PDB file of C-alpha atoms in Angstrom:
ATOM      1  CA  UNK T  13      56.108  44.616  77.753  1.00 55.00           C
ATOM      2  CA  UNK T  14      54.857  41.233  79.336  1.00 60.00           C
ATOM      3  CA  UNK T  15      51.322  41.963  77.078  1.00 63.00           C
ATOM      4  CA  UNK T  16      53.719  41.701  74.530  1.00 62.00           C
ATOM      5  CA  UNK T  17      55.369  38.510  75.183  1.00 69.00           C
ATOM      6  CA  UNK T  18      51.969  36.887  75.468  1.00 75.00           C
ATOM      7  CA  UNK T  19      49.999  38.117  72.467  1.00 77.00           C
ATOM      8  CA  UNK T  20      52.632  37.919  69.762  1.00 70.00           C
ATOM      9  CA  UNK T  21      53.052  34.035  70.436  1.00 72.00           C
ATOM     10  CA  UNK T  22      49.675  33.508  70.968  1.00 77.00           C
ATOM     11  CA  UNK T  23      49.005  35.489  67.510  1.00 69.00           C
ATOM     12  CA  UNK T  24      51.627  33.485  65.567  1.00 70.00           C
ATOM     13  CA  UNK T  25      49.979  30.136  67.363  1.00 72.00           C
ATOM     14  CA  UNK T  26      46.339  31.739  66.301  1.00 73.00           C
ATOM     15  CA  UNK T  27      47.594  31.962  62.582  1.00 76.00           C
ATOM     16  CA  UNK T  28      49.651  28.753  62.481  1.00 78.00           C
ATOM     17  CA  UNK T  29      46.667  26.503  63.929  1.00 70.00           C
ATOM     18  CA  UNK T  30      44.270  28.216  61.840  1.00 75.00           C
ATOM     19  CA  UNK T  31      46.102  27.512  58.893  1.00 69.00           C
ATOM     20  CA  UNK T  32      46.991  24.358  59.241  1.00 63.00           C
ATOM     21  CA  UNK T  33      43.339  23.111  60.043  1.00 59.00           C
ATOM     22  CA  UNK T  34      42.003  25.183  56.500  1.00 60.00           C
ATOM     23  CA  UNK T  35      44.853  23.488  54.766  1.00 58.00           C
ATOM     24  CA  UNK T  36      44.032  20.200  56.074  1.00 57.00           C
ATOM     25  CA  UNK T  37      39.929  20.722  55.198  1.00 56.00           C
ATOM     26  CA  UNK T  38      38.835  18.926  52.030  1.00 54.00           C
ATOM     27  CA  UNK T  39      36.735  20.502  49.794  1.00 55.00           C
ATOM     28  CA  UNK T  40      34.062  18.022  47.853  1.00 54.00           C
ATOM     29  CA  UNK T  41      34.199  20.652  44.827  1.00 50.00           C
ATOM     30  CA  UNK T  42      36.484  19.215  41.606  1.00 52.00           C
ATOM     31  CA  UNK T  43      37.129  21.989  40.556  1.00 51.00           C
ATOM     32  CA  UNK T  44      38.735  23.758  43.412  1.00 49.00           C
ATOM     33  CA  UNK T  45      42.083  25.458  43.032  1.00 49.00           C
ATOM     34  CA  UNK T  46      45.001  23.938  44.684  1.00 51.00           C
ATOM     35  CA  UNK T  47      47.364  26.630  43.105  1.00 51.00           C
ATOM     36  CA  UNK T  48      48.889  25.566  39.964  1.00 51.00           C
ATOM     37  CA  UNK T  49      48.491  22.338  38.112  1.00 51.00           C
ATOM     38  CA  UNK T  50      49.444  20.645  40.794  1.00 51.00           C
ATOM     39  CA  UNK T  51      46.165  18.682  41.058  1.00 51.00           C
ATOM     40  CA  UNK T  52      44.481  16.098  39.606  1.00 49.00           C
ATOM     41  CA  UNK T  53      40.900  16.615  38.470  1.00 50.00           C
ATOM     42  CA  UNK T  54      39.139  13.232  38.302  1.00 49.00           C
ATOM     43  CA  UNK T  55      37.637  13.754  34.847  1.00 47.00           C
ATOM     44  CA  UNK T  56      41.092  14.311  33.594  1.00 46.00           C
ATOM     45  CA  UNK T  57      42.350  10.828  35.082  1.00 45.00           C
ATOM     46  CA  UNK T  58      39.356   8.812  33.336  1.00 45.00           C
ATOM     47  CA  UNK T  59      40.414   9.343  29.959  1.00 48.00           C
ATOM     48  CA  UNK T  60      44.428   9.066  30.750  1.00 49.00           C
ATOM     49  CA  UNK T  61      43.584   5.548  32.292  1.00 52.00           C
ATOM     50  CA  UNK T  62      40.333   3.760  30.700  1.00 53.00           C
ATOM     51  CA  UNK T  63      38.696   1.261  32.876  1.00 57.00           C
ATOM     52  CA  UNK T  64      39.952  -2.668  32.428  1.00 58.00           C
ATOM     53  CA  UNK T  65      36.061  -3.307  31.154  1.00 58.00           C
ATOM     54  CA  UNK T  66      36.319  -0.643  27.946  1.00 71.00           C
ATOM     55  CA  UNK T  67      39.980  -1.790  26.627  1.00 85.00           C
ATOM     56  CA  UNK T  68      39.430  -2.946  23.160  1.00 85.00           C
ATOM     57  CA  UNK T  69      40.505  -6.602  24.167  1.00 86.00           C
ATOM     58  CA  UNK T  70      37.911  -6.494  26.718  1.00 84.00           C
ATOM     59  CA  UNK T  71      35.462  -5.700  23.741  1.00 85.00           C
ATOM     60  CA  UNK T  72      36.798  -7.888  21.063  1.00 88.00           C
ATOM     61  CA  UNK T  73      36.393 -10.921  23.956  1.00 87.00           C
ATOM     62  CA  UNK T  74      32.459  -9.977  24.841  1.00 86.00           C
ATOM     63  CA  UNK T  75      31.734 -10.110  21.155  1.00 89.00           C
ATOM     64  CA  UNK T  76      33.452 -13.434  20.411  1.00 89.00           C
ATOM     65  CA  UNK T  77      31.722 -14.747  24.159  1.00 89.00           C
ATOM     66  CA  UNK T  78      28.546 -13.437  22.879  1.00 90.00           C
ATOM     67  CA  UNK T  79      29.062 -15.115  19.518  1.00 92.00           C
ATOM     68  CA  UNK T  80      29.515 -18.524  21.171  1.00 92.00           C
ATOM     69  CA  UNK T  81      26.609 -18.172  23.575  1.00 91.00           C
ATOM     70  CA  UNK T  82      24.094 -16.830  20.236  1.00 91.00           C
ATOM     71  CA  UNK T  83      25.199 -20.252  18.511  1.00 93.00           C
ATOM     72  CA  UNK T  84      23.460 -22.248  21.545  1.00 92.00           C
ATOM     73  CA  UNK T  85      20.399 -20.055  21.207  1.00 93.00           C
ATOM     74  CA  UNK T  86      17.590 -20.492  18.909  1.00 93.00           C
ATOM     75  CA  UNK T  87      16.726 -17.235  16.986  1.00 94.00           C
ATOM     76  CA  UNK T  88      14.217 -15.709  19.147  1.00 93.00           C
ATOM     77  CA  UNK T  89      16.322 -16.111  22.087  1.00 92.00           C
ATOM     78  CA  UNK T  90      18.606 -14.430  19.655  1.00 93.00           C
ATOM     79  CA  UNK T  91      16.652 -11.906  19.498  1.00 93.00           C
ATOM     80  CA  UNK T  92      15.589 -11.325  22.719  1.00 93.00           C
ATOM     81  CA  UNK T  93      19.495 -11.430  23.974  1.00 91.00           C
ATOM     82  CA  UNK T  94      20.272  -8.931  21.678  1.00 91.00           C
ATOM     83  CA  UNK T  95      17.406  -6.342  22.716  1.00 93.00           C
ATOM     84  CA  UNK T  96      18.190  -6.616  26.383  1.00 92.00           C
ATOM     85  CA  UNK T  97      21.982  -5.879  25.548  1.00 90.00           C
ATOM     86  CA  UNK T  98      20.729  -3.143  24.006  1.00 92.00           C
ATOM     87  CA  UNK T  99      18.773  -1.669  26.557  1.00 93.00           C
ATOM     88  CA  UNK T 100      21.876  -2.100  28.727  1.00 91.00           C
ATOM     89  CA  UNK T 101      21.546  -5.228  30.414  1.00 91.00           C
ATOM     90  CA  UNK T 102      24.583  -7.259  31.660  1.00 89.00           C
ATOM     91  CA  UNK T 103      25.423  -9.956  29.154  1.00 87.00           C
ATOM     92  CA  UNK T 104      25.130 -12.902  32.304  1.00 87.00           C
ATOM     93  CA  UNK T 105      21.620 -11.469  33.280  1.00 90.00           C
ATOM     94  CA  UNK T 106      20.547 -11.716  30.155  1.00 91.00           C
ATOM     95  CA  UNK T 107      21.287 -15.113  29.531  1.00 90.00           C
ATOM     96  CA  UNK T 108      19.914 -15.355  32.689  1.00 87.00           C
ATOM     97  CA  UNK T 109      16.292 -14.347  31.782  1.00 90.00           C
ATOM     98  CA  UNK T 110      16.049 -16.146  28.926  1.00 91.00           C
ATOM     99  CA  UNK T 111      14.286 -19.609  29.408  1.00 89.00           C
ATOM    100  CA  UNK T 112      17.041 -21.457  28.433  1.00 92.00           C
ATOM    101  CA  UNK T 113      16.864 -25.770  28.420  1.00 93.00           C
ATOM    102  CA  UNK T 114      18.940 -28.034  30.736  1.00 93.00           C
ATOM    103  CA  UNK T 115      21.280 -28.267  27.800  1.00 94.00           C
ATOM    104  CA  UNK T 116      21.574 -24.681  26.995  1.00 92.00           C
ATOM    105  CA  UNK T 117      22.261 -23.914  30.464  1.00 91.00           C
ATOM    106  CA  UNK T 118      24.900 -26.765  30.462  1.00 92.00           C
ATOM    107  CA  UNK T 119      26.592 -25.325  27.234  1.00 92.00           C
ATOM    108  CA  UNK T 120      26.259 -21.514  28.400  1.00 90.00           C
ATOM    109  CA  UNK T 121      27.578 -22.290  31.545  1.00 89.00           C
ATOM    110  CA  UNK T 122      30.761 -24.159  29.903  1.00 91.00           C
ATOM    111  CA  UNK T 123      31.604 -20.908  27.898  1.00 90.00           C
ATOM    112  CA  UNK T 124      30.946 -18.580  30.955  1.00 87.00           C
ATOM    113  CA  UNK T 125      33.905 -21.133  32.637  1.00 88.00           C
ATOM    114  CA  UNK T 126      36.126 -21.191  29.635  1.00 87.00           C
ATOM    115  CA  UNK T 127      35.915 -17.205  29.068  1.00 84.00           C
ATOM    116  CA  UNK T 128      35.514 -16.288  32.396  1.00 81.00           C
ATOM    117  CA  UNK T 129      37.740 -18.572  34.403  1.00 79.00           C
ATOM    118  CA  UNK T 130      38.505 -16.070  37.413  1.00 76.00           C
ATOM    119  CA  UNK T 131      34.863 -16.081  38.608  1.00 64.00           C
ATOM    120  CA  UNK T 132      34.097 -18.974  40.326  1.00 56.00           C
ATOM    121  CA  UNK T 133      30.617 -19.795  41.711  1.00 51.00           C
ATOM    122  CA  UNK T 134      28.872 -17.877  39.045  1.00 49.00           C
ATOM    123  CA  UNK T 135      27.140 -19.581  36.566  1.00 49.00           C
ATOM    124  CA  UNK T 136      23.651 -19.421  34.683  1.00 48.00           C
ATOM    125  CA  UNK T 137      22.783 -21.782  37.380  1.00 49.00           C
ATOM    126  CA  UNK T 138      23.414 -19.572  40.310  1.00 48.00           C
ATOM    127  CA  UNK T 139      23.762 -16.275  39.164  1.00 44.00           C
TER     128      UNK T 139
END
């Protein structure tokens, strides 16, 4: 009787504890099954919420920013901004790389502040 007293509550501890630590354990698989639908897969969240950066008003401003900085350029700078945008290059970097005069600086740096007016400290200047 007393063998009894101490292995069924040490059993039902055994199982509780044991339980509790595999429910708490993460798993760094996506596409594990937490029973139902009740998860969230982080695929399916990416397309429900797009990024700030790939709204359409988030486009329609880097074009008309981009169209403002091409009218300070000459053509082959043109040219040259619009292949490294192309390869993928961020727009300021490639402004950046382009050898721009003191005036073209001055100008691109004015519609970087005017566009841009939350980032402070960045200009073509200082990148």
């Amino acid at each position: 009787m007393i063998k009894k007293q101490i292995i069924l509550p040490t059993l039902l501890f055994a199982t509780i504890f044991i339980g509790g630590m595999t429910g708490c354990s993460s798993s760094k698989s996506p596409d594990v099954s937490q029973g139902g639908d009740s998860g969230t897969k982080v695929s399916d969240t990416s397309t429900t919420n797009p990024s700030p950066s790939n709204t359409p008003e988030r486009a329609q401003k880097r074009e008309a920013v981009r169209k403002q900085i091409e009218a300070v350029l000459t053509p082959d700078q043109v040219k040259e901004l619009s292949a490294k945008l192309q390869q993928g290059e961020k727009m300021r970097k490639a402004v950046l790389s382009l050898n721009l005069t003191p005036e073209q600086k001055t100008k691109i740096q004015e519609i970087f502040k005017t566009a841009y007016p939350h980032r402070k400290g960045q200009s073509p200047d200082n990148s």
